[in-house]
Amino acid sequence: MMRTPAGHKVYAMAAEYPSAAALYEAAKHVRDAGFKRWDVYSPFPIHGMDEAMGLGKSWLSGWVLFGGVTGLLTAAVVEFGPSSILYQLDVHGKPWNFWTVPAFFPIMFELTVLFGAFAAFFSMLGMNGLPRWYHPMFNWERFIRVSNDGFFLAIESHDPRFTENGVRELLERTGGEHITIVHED
Amino acid sequence: MDGAPTAPETIKEAEQELTRVPLVLHRRNFSWLTERISGVVEQPAPRWWWVAFAITSSAATFGLFCIGYQISTGVGTWGNQIPVGWAWDITNFVFWIGIGHAGTLISAILFLLHQKWRTSINRSAEAMTLFAVICAAIFPGIHVGRFWMAWYMAPMPNNWGIWQNFRSALMWDVFAVSTYFTVSVLFWYTGLIPDLATLRDRATTKVRKFLFGIFACGWRGSNRNWRHYEMAYLLLAGLSTPLVLSVHSVVSFDFASTLIPTWHTTIFPPYFVAGAIFGGFAMVLTLLLPARAIFKLHDVITPQHVDKMAKIILLTGSFVAYAYTMEFFVAWYSGNSYEKFAFWNRIFGPYWWYWWFGMLFCNCLSPQLFWFSWCRRNVFVVFFVCMCVNAGMWFERFIIIAGGLVRDFLPSSWRVFHPTWVDIWTYIGTIGIFTSLFLLFIRFLPMIAMSEVKTAVPEADPHYGTLPGVQSVSPGGKERTR
């Protein structure tokens, strides 16, 4: 664990970039330098940044598929259970045999969407580790602009390739400004 | 740039880029957007807000009183009588739920179609959706008469061993509306998280910092988070797209699956969905045109946005006009005398002027003004048409519902519906609830999705300044909308 002379634990070395385009270019350099534990921060999602960071597709979609299938099965149980076993309802002498199953489709569809949406929302939070009370990046006073117009890049000290001079040199070379050490605590 | 000769195709492409009107005018940058949009929430409430809120919340309170009176006394406080068993209650339900559809269309369908102009209007349109669905959900609950038994609609084990009829359109409706509301809340809140982080970071008081901090979930704009976030947003849009088309279809099944002439038609699902989007866009503009003027958001909600929404109103309004025409045609062509009588009754029966004014003038004719670009550009004309559509869509639902029932198969039971003061004030009350919630929304939450509208600024492009054509989106470029 790296520590500053004052004894703070070091979370990362971070830099600010003047624009989304500069951050995008810098990310490609950091990716090519072989870093693994790093991140970029921006007020909005930057198109193509996932590739620039070397990140693949988000498999959040898997959870949504799981949620959707769960919803579909739930609807099937909720509908077939009462209608076929618990409470066979004869309305106006209309048929209630198996071939009336299309009448169950609307609710199956609705619950598929409902459970899929819940899965999308909660897996987004879960996969992002949110909600969280605290993050070391918030220790950097300039970082407050990340939700306004600031573009930041941070390489964590836990990265095996992290060396103070090497990272500083890389951040400088890619046009990073206000390069600083971010404390963990 | 590099001085290399550029191919003619590239120049043509670049010129096309040049003529594209920017979505954010006057080259406003990111911090201007943050400042202007957050500023609305952070400044003390202006006097007009208190006046408006006093009026709307009074209406809402009286509406709630009427609901309480109706629940405690009975459905007889309304003018509903056999044969008009569904009247203002279900009219209001369909009216409000229809309004919600524009919000979901903007947030989901336009997102899937890469319509970047949606970013300026989606937040407030989604908020409008939620508030409209809240107003809508009141009516099915109270019109059953015994409100305390509304839980019968939920399929849960009870000691009588009774279960719902899942083959009933009314049961589908329970699921459709509750799913619609829940998914809309999730979608809206997902979009809000980055903007709540902005408000958290700008908060000056401890209370604001704490509350926005809680609701922002510790969002920090990390790209590793944006990656999952964008996927979640895309999938929510993908799930909401069939949902928005299904909700009003299911609402229309409530009518279409009965045997009442004018209700029992297969055209209802697409006709209702088009009408819902039509009425919803009118309401979006009704709310946004004043909000834009008051908060000076003309650089974000530009003439181009109004123009595009007006075109959608024209398109869906024409769908609706076509559906009205087809209904009459089918009534004649089917040779069914009950159907023919019912449609004759629609234009010359007891509610004749509802049809001539509401359906013909407001819904079919007034949006046709939007064929002319000066009409789409003139906010007063746009506002006038939107008010016509708001009114017209209510009349349309009333004519379909009460107009279909008022002269049923047995002439001895014919009876014209007259609303009571409880009917009228319950409806005005829901308008009060809707507007009060919207006023609270613009006071406490960013009415424009900052993190999304920033992506419509040219500087948000990762290739901005590095490729020819990208940086040349000029401030006053020639309008492309014609």
PDB file of N, CA, C and O in Angstrom, chain B residues 61-121:
ATOM      1  N   THR B  61     -57.030  19.660  -3.596  1.00  0.00           N
ATOM      2  CA  THR B  61     -57.614  19.360  -2.287  1.00  0.00           C
ATOM      3  C   THR B  61     -59.123  19.178  -2.409  1.00  0.00           C
ATOM      4  O   THR B  61     -59.704  18.240  -1.847  1.00  0.00           O
ATOM      5  N   PHE B  62     -59.759  20.078  -3.172  1.00  0.00           N
ATOM      6  CA  PHE B  62     -61.203  19.936  -3.324  1.00  0.00           C
ATOM      7  C   PHE B  62     -61.548  18.660  -4.092  1.00  0.00           C
ATOM      8  O   PHE B  62     -62.540  17.990  -3.784  1.00  0.00           O
ATOM      9  N   GLY B  63     -60.690  18.323  -5.072  1.00  0.00           N
ATOM     10  CA  GLY B  63     -60.888  17.068  -5.798  1.00  0.00           C
ATOM     11  C   GLY B  63     -60.801  15.875  -4.859  1.00  0.00           C
ATOM     12  O   GLY B  63     -61.611  14.950  -4.930  1.00  0.00           O
ATOM     13  N   LEU B  64     -59.839  15.915  -3.934  1.00  0.00           N
ATOM     14  CA  LEU B  64     -59.705  14.818  -2.979  1.00  0.00           C
ATOM     15  C   LEU B  64     -60.917  14.769  -2.055  1.00  0.00           C
ATOM     16  O   LEU B  64     -61.392  13.685  -1.687  1.00  0.00           O
ATOM     17  N   PHE B  65     -61.432  15.950  -1.702  1.00  0.00           N
ATOM     18  CA  PHE B  65     -62.651  15.981  -0.889  1.00  0.00           C
ATOM     19  C   PHE B  65     -63.798  15.291  -1.640  1.00  0.00           C
ATOM     20  O   PHE B  65     -64.546  14.495  -1.068  1.00  0.00           O
ATOM     21  N   CYS B  66     -63.915  15.614  -2.946  1.00  0.00           N
ATOM     22  CA  CYS B  66     -64.976  15.001  -3.749  1.00  0.00           C
ATOM     23  C   CYS B  66     -64.816  13.485  -3.791  1.00  0.00           C
ATOM     24  O   CYS B  66     -65.808  12.746  -3.736  1.00  0.00           O
ATOM     25  N   ILE B  67     -63.567  13.043  -3.908  1.00  0.00           N
ATOM     26  CA  ILE B  67     -63.328  11.602  -3.940  1.00  0.00           C
ATOM     27  C   ILE B  67     -63.750  10.991  -2.612  1.00  0.00           C
ATOM     28  O   ILE B  67     -64.423   9.954  -2.558  1.00  0.00           O
ATOM     29  N   GLY B  68     -63.403  11.668  -1.523  1.00  0.00           N
ATOM     30  CA  GLY B  68     -63.792  11.182  -0.200  1.00  0.00           C
ATOM     31  C   GLY B  68     -65.312  11.127  -0.061  1.00  0.00           C
ATOM     32  O   GLY B  68     -65.875  10.156   0.458  1.00  0.00           O
ATOM     33  N   TYR B  69     -65.962  12.174  -0.549  1.00  0.00           N
ATOM     34  CA  TYR B  69     -67.424  12.238  -0.488  1.00  0.00           C
ATOM     35  C   TYR B  69     -68.038  11.107  -1.307  1.00  0.00           C
ATOM     36  O   TYR B  69     -68.978  10.423  -0.871  1.00  0.00           O
ATOM     37  N   GLN B  70     -67.446  10.889  -2.493  1.00  0.00           N
ATOM     38  CA  GLN B  70     -67.975   9.829  -3.359  1.00  0.00           C
ATOM     39  C   GLN B  70     -67.776   8.464  -2.716  1.00  0.00           C
ATOM     40  O   GLN B  70     -68.674   7.623  -2.745  1.00  0.00           O
ATOM     41  N   ILE B  71     -66.606   8.251  -2.106  1.00  0.00           N
ATOM     42  CA  ILE B  71     -66.343   6.939  -1.495  1.00  0.00           C
ATOM     43  C   ILE B  71     -67.281   6.726  -0.313  1.00  0.00           C
ATOM     44  O   ILE B  71     -67.865   5.651  -0.140  1.00  0.00           O
ATOM     45  N   SER B  72     -67.462   7.772   0.495  1.00  0.00           N
ATOM     46  CA  SER B  72     -68.250   7.587   1.713  1.00  0.00           C
ATOM     47  C   SER B  72     -69.747   7.522   1.416  1.00  0.00           C
ATOM     48  O   SER B  72     -70.494   6.901   2.170  1.00  0.00           O
ATOM     49  N   THR B  73     -70.187   8.183   0.330  1.00  0.00           N
ATOM     50  CA  THR B  73     -71.621   8.224   0.054  1.00  0.00           C
ATOM     51  C   THR B  73     -72.036   7.174  -0.965  1.00  0.00           C
ATOM     52  O   THR B  73     -73.036   6.494  -0.790  1.00  0.00           O
ATOM     53  N   GLY B  74     -71.259   7.058  -2.041  1.00  0.00           N
ATOM     54  CA  GLY B  74     -71.581   6.042  -3.044  1.00  0.00           C
ATOM     55  C   GLY B  74     -71.491   6.612  -4.444  1.00  0.00           C
ATOM     56  O   GLY B  74     -71.365   7.827  -4.634  1.00  0.00           O
ATOM     57  N   VAL B  75     -71.536   5.720  -5.409  1.00  0.00           N
ATOM     58  CA  VAL B  75     -71.385   6.127  -6.802  1.00  0.00           C
ATOM     59  C   VAL B  75     -72.564   6.985  -7.250  1.00  0.00           C
ATOM     60  O   VAL B  75     -72.489   7.696  -8.240  1.00  0.00           O
ATOM     61  N   GLY B  76     -73.654   6.949  -6.496  1.00  0.00           N
ATOM     62  CA  GLY B  76     -74.810   7.768  -6.825  1.00  0.00           C
ATOM     63  C   GLY B  76     -74.514   9.257  -6.792  1.00  0.00           C
ATOM     64  O   GLY B  76     -75.282  10.049  -7.347  1.00  0.00           O
ATOM     65  N   THR B  77     -73.399   9.662  -6.154  1.00  0.00           N
ATOM     66  CA  THR B  77     -73.030  11.081  -6.188  1.00  0.00           C
ATOM     67  C   THR B  77     -72.619  11.506  -7.591  1.00  0.00           C
ATOM     68  O   THR B  77     -72.548  12.693  -7.868  1.00  0.00           O
ATOM     69  N   TRP B  78     -72.300  10.554  -8.418  1.00  0.00           N
ATOM     70  CA  TRP B  78     -72.006  10.861  -9.815  1.00  0.00           C
ATOM     71  C   TRP B  78     -73.298  10.755 -10.622  1.00  0.00           C
ATOM     72  O   TRP B  78     -74.292  10.185 -10.151  1.00  0.00           O
ATOM     73  N   GLY B  79     -73.235  11.244 -11.855  1.00  0.00           N
ATOM     74  CA  GLY B  79     -74.422  11.151 -12.701  1.00  0.00           C
ATOM     75  C   GLY B  79     -74.597   9.797 -13.369  1.00  0.00           C
ATOM     76  O   GLY B  79     -75.527   9.607 -14.149  1.00  0.00           O
ATOM     77  N   ASN B  80     -73.722   8.851 -13.083  1.00  0.00           N
ATOM     78  CA  ASN B  80     -73.807   7.546 -13.745  1.00  0.00           C
ATOM     79  C   ASN B  80     -75.135   6.864 -13.436  1.00  0.00           C
ATOM     80  O   ASN B  80     -75.528   6.772 -12.279  1.00  0.00           O
ATOM     81  N   GLN B  81     -75.820   6.433 -14.470  1.00  0.00           N
ATOM     82  CA  GLN B  81     -77.079   5.714 -14.330  1.00  0.00           C
ATOM     83  C   GLN B  81     -77.146   4.710 -15.466  1.00  0.00           C
ATOM     84  O   GLN B  81     -76.572   4.942 -16.523  1.00  0.00           O
ATOM     85  N   ILE B  82     -77.893   3.651 -15.277  1.00  0.00           N
ATOM     86  CA  ILE B  82     -78.102   2.733 -16.385  1.00  0.00           C
ATOM     87  C   ILE B  82     -78.922   3.458 -17.454  1.00  0.00           C
ATOM     88  O   ILE B  82     -79.883   4.131 -17.090  1.00  0.00           O
ATOM     89  N   PRO B  83     -78.584   3.434 -18.732  1.00  0.00           N
ATOM     90  CA  PRO B  83     -77.545   2.598 -19.340  1.00  0.00           C
ATOM     91  C   PRO B  83     -76.143   3.220 -19.322  1.00  0.00           C
ATOM     92  O   PRO B  83     -75.206   2.539 -19.692  1.00  0.00           O
ATOM     93  N   VAL B  84     -75.977   4.491 -18.917  1.00  0.00           N
ATOM     94  CA  VAL B  84     -74.633   5.084 -18.947  1.00  0.00           C
ATOM     95  C   VAL B  84     -73.932   4.752 -17.630  1.00  0.00           C
ATOM     96  O   VAL B  84     -73.877   5.561 -16.703  1.00  0.00           O
ATOM     97  N   GLY B  85     -73.409   3.530 -17.538  1.00  0.00           N
ATOM     98  CA  GLY B  85     -72.747   3.078 -16.321  1.00  0.00           C
ATOM     99  C   GLY B  85     -71.310   3.546 -16.229  1.00  0.00           C
ATOM    100  O   GLY B  85     -70.727   3.612 -15.146  1.00  0.00           O
ATOM    101  N   TRP B  86     -70.728   3.840 -17.359  1.00  0.00           N
ATOM    102  CA  TRP B  86     -69.376   4.410 -17.398  1.00  0.00           C
ATOM    103  C   TRP B  86     -69.518   5.791 -18.016  1.00  0.00           C
ATOM    104  O   TRP B  86     -70.028   5.911 -19.120  1.00  0.00           O
ATOM    105  N   ALA B  87     -69.040   6.786 -17.327  1.00  0.00           N
ATOM    106  CA  ALA B  87     -69.172   8.129 -17.897  1.00  0.00           C
ATOM    107  C   ALA B  87     -67.889   8.921 -17.673  1.00  0.00           C
ATOM    108  O   ALA B  87     -66.850   8.539 -18.187  1.00  0.00           O
ATOM    109  N   TRP B  88     -67.958   9.966 -16.858  1.00  0.00           N
ATOM    110  CA  TRP B  88     -66.765  10.794 -16.667  1.00  0.00           C
ATOM    111  C   TRP B  88     -65.632  10.026 -16.014  1.00  0.00           C
ATOM    112  O   TRP B  88     -64.469  10.296 -16.271  1.00  0.00           O
ATOM    113  N   ASP B  89     -65.986   9.079 -15.147  1.00  0.00           N
ATOM    114  CA  ASP B  89     -64.933   8.344 -14.436  1.00  0.00           C
ATOM    115  C   ASP B  89     -63.992   7.646 -15.411  1.00  0.00           C
ATOM    116  O   ASP B  89     -62.777   7.867 -15.380  1.00  0.00           O
ATOM    117  N   ILE B  90     -64.558   6.837 -16.296  1.00  0.00           N
ATOM    118  CA  ILE B  90     -63.701   6.075 -17.202  1.00  0.00           C
ATOM    119  C   ILE B  90     -63.166   6.989 -18.314  1.00  0.00           C
ATOM    120  O   ILE B  90     -62.055   6.792 -18.808  1.00  0.00           O
ATOM    121  N   THR B  91     -63.951   8.019 -18.674  1.00  0.00           N
ATOM    122  CA  THR B  91     -63.431   9.008 -19.624  1.00  0.00           C
ATOM    123  C   THR B  91     -62.143   9.626 -19.080  1.00  0.00           C
ATOM    124  O   THR B  91     -61.137   9.727 -19.786  1.00  0.00           O
ATOM    125  N   ASN B  92     -62.198  10.023 -17.806  1.00  0.00           N
ATOM    126  CA  ASN B  92     -61.009  10.634 -17.206  1.00  0.00           C
ATOM    127  C   ASN B  92     -59.863   9.639 -17.122  1.00  0.00           C
ATOM    128  O   ASN B  92     -58.699   9.998 -17.346  1.00  0.00           O
ATOM    129  N   PHE B  93     -60.189   8.403 -16.803  1.00  0.00           N
ATOM    130  CA  PHE B  93     -59.146   7.374 -16.730  1.00  0.00           C
ATOM    131  C   PHE B  93     -58.434   7.250 -18.077  1.00  0.00           C
ATOM    132  O   PHE B  93     -57.208   7.326 -18.156  1.00  0.00           O
ATOM    133  N   VAL B  94     -59.212   7.110 -19.139  1.00  0.00           N
ATOM    134  CA  VAL B  94     -58.594   6.922 -20.458  1.00  0.00           C
ATOM    135  C   VAL B  94     -57.869   8.201 -20.884  1.00  0.00           C
ATOM    136  O   VAL B  94     -56.780   8.151 -21.459  1.00  0.00           O
ATOM    137  N   PHE B  95     -58.457   9.344 -20.569  1.00  0.00           N
ATOM    138  CA  PHE B  95     -57.838  10.619 -20.906  1.00  0.00           C
ATOM    139  C   PHE B  95     -56.452  10.738 -20.259  1.00  0.00           C
ATOM    140  O   PHE B  95     -55.458  11.026 -20.925  1.00  0.00           O
ATOM    141  N   TRP B  96     -56.394  10.476 -18.952  1.00  0.00           N
ATOM    142  CA  TRP B  96     -55.113  10.663 -18.259  1.00  0.00           C
ATOM    143  C   TRP B  96     -54.089   9.617 -18.668  1.00  0.00           C
ATOM    144  O   TRP B  96     -52.914   9.926 -18.863  1.00  0.00           O
ATOM    145  N   ILE B  97     -54.531   8.378 -18.796  1.00  0.00           N
ATOM    146  CA  ILE B  97     -53.542   7.353 -19.128  1.00  0.00           C
ATOM    147  C   ILE B  97     -53.010   7.597 -20.535  1.00  0.00           C
ATOM    148  O   ILE B  97     -51.847   7.349 -20.820  1.00  0.00           O
ATOM    149  N   GLY B  98     -53.854   8.146 -21.404  1.00  0.00           N
ATOM    150  CA  GLY B  98     -53.395   8.447 -22.755  1.00  0.00           C
ATOM    151  C   GLY B  98     -52.326   9.512 -22.756  1.00  0.00           C
ATOM    152  O   GLY B  98     -51.330   9.416 -23.483  1.00  0.00           O
ATOM    153  N   ILE B  99     -52.501  10.517 -21.901  1.00  0.00           N
ATOM    154  CA  ILE B  99     -51.528  11.604 -21.852  1.00  0.00           C
ATOM    155  C   ILE B  99     -50.137  11.079 -21.512  1.00  0.00           C
ATOM    156  O   ILE B  99     -49.131  11.552 -22.023  1.00  0.00           O
ATOM    157  N   GLY B 100     -50.126  10.079 -20.644  1.00  0.00           N
ATOM    158  CA  GLY B 100     -48.828   9.537 -20.267  1.00  0.00           C
ATOM    159  C   GLY B 100     -48.018   8.994 -21.436  1.00  0.00           C
ATOM    160  O   GLY B 100     -46.790   8.962 -21.377  1.00  0.00           O
ATOM    161  N   HIS B 101     -48.697   8.579 -22.486  1.00  0.00           N
ATOM    162  CA  HIS B 101     -47.999   7.856 -23.549  1.00  0.00           C
ATOM    163  C   HIS B 101     -46.925   8.671 -24.252  1.00  0.00           C
ATOM    164  O   HIS B 101     -45.947   8.117 -24.738  1.00  0.00           O
ATOM    165  N   ALA B 102     -47.115   9.989 -24.332  1.00  0.00           N
ATOM    166  CA  ALA B 102     -46.110  10.782 -25.027  1.00  0.00           C
ATOM    167  C   ALA B 102     -44.776  10.711 -24.297  1.00  0.00           C
ATOM    168  O   ALA B 102     -43.718  10.616 -24.920  1.00  0.00           O
ATOM    169  N   GLY B 103     -44.838  10.721 -22.961  1.00  0.00           N
ATOM    170  CA  GLY B 103     -43.596  10.675 -22.195  1.00  0.00           C
ATOM    171  C   GLY B 103     -42.816   9.415 -22.485  1.00  0.00           C
ATOM    172  O   GLY B 103     -41.599   9.441 -22.697  1.00  0.00           O
ATOM    173  N   THR B 104     -43.500   8.286 -22.504  1.00  0.00           N
ATOM    174  CA  THR B 104     -42.800   7.028 -22.744  1.00  0.00           C
ATOM    175  C   THR B 104     -42.339   6.941 -24.192  1.00  0.00           C
ATOM    176  O   THR B 104     -41.277   6.390 -24.471  1.00  0.00           O
ATOM    177  N   LEU B 105     -43.138   7.479 -25.100  1.00  0.00           N
ATOM    178  CA  LEU B 105     -42.710   7.471 -26.505  1.00  0.00           C
ATOM    179  C   LEU B 105     -41.415   8.261 -26.648  1.00  0.00           C
ATOM    180  O   LEU B 105     -40.462   7.809 -27.291  1.00  0.00           O
ATOM    181  N   ILE B 106     -41.363   9.434 -26.008  1.00  0.00           N
ATOM    182  CA  ILE B 106     -40.167  10.276 -26.116  1.00  0.00           C
ATOM    183  C   ILE B 106     -38.983   9.578 -25.473  1.00  0.00           C
ATOM    184  O   ILE B 106     -37.884   9.530 -26.029  1.00  0.00           O
ATOM    185  N   SER B 107     -39.209   8.999 -24.276  1.00  0.00           N
ATOM    186  CA  SER B 107     -38.057   8.446 -23.572  1.00  0.00           C
ATOM    187  C   SER B 107     -37.624   7.114 -24.158  1.00  0.00           C
ATOM    188  O   SER B 107     -36.439   6.804 -24.140  1.00  0.00           O
ATOM    189  N   ALA B 108     -38.542   6.332 -24.698  1.00  0.00           N
ATOM    190  CA  ALA B 108     -38.162   4.990 -25.149  1.00  0.00           C
ATOM    191  C   ALA B 108     -38.018   4.905 -26.668  1.00  0.00           C
ATOM    192  O   ALA B 108     -36.940   4.608 -27.178  1.00  0.00           O
ATOM    193  N   ILE B 109     -39.086   5.187 -27.380  1.00  0.00           N
ATOM    194  CA  ILE B 109     -39.060   4.941 -28.827  1.00  0.00           C
ATOM    195  C   ILE B 109     -38.095   5.908 -29.502  1.00  0.00           C
ATOM    196  O   ILE B 109     -37.267   5.512 -30.330  1.00  0.00           O
ATOM    197  N   LEU B 110     -38.136   7.180 -29.134  1.00  0.00           N
ATOM    198  CA  LEU B 110     -37.217   8.127 -29.771  1.00  0.00           C
ATOM    199  C   LEU B 110     -35.771   7.831 -29.387  1.00  0.00           C
ATOM    200  O   LEU B 110     -34.839   8.131 -30.129  1.00  0.00           O
ATOM    201  N   PHE B 111     -35.561   7.236 -28.211  1.00  0.00           N
ATOM    202  CA  PHE B 111     -34.203   6.851 -27.820  1.00  0.00           C
ATOM    203  C   PHE B 111     -33.704   5.732 -28.726  1.00  0.00           C
ATOM    204  O   PHE B 111     -32.577   5.776 -29.234  1.00  0.00           O
ATOM    205  N   LEU B 112     -34.557   4.726 -28.953  1.00  0.00           N
ATOM    206  CA  LEU B 112     -34.140   3.616 -29.820  1.00  0.00           C
ATOM    207  C   LEU B 112     -33.902   4.110 -31.245  1.00  0.00           C
ATOM    208  O   LEU B 112     -33.087   3.544 -31.976  1.00  0.00           O
ATOM    209  N   LEU B 113     -34.612   5.162 -31.649  1.00  0.00           N
ATOM    210  CA  LEU B 113     -34.458   5.686 -33.007  1.00  0.00           C
ATOM    211  C   LEU B 113     -33.350   6.735 -33.096  1.00  0.00           C
ATOM    212  O   LEU B 113     -33.234   7.424 -34.105  1.00  0.00           O
ATOM    213  N   HIS B 114     -32.576   6.886 -32.027  1.00  0.00           N
ATOM    214  CA  HIS B 114     -31.447   7.835 -32.000  1.00  0.00           C
ATOM    215  C   HIS B 114     -31.883   9.265 -32.299  1.00  0.00           C
ATOM    216  O   HIS B 114     -31.186   9.992 -33.004  1.00  0.00           O
ATOM    217  N   GLN B 115     -33.038   9.655 -31.802  1.00  0.00           N
ATOM    218  CA  GLN B 115     -33.490  11.031 -31.982  1.00  0.00           C
ATOM    219  C   GLN B 115     -32.930  11.864 -30.844  1.00  0.00           C
ATOM    220  O   GLN B 115     -33.486  11.916 -29.764  1.00  0.00           O
ATOM    221  N   LYS B 116     -31.817  12.532 -31.099  1.00  0.00           N
ATOM    222  CA  LYS B 116     -31.147  13.237 -30.003  1.00  0.00           C
ATOM    223  C   LYS B 116     -31.952  14.416 -29.473  1.00  0.00           C
ATOM    224  O   LYS B 116     -31.720  14.864 -28.354  1.00  0.00           O
ATOM    225  N   TRP B 117     -32.877  14.912 -30.263  1.00  0.00           N
ATOM    226  CA  TRP B 117     -33.643  16.063 -29.776  1.00  0.00           C
ATOM    227  C   TRP B 117     -34.514  15.715 -28.582  1.00  0.00           C
ATOM    228  O   TRP B 117     -34.962  16.589 -27.863  1.00  0.00           O
ATOM    229  N   ARG B 118     -34.716  14.414 -28.357  1.00  0.00           N
ATOM    230  CA  ARG B 118     -35.524  14.018 -27.225  1.00  0.00           C
ATOM    231  C   ARG B 118     -34.896  14.428 -25.901  1.00  0.00           C
ATOM    232  O   ARG B 118     -35.578  14.575 -24.904  1.00  0.00           O
ATOM    233  N   THR B 119     -33.553  14.622 -25.888  1.00  0.00           N
ATOM    234  CA  THR B 119     -32.860  14.869 -24.623  1.00  0.00           C
ATOM    235  C   THR B 119     -33.341  16.142 -23.931  1.00  0.00           C
ATOM    236  O   THR B 119     -33.250  16.239 -22.717  1.00  0.00           O
ATOM    237  N   SER B 120     -33.835  17.115 -24.697  1.00  0.00           N
ATOM    238  CA  SER B 120     -34.279  18.365 -24.065  1.00  0.00           C
ATOM    239  C   SER B 120     -35.635  18.215 -23.394  1.00  0.00           C
ATOM    240  O   SER B 120     -35.980  19.005 -22.535  1.00  0.00           O
ATOM    241  N   ILE B 121     -36.413  17.250 -23.820  1.00  0.00           N
ATOM    242  CA  ILE B 121     -37.797  17.203 -23.366  1.00  0.00           C
ATOM    243  C   ILE B 121     -38.123  15.925 -22.614  1.00  0.00           C
ATOM    244  O   ILE B 121     -39.193  15.821 -22.033  1.00  0.00           O
TER     245      ILE B 121
END
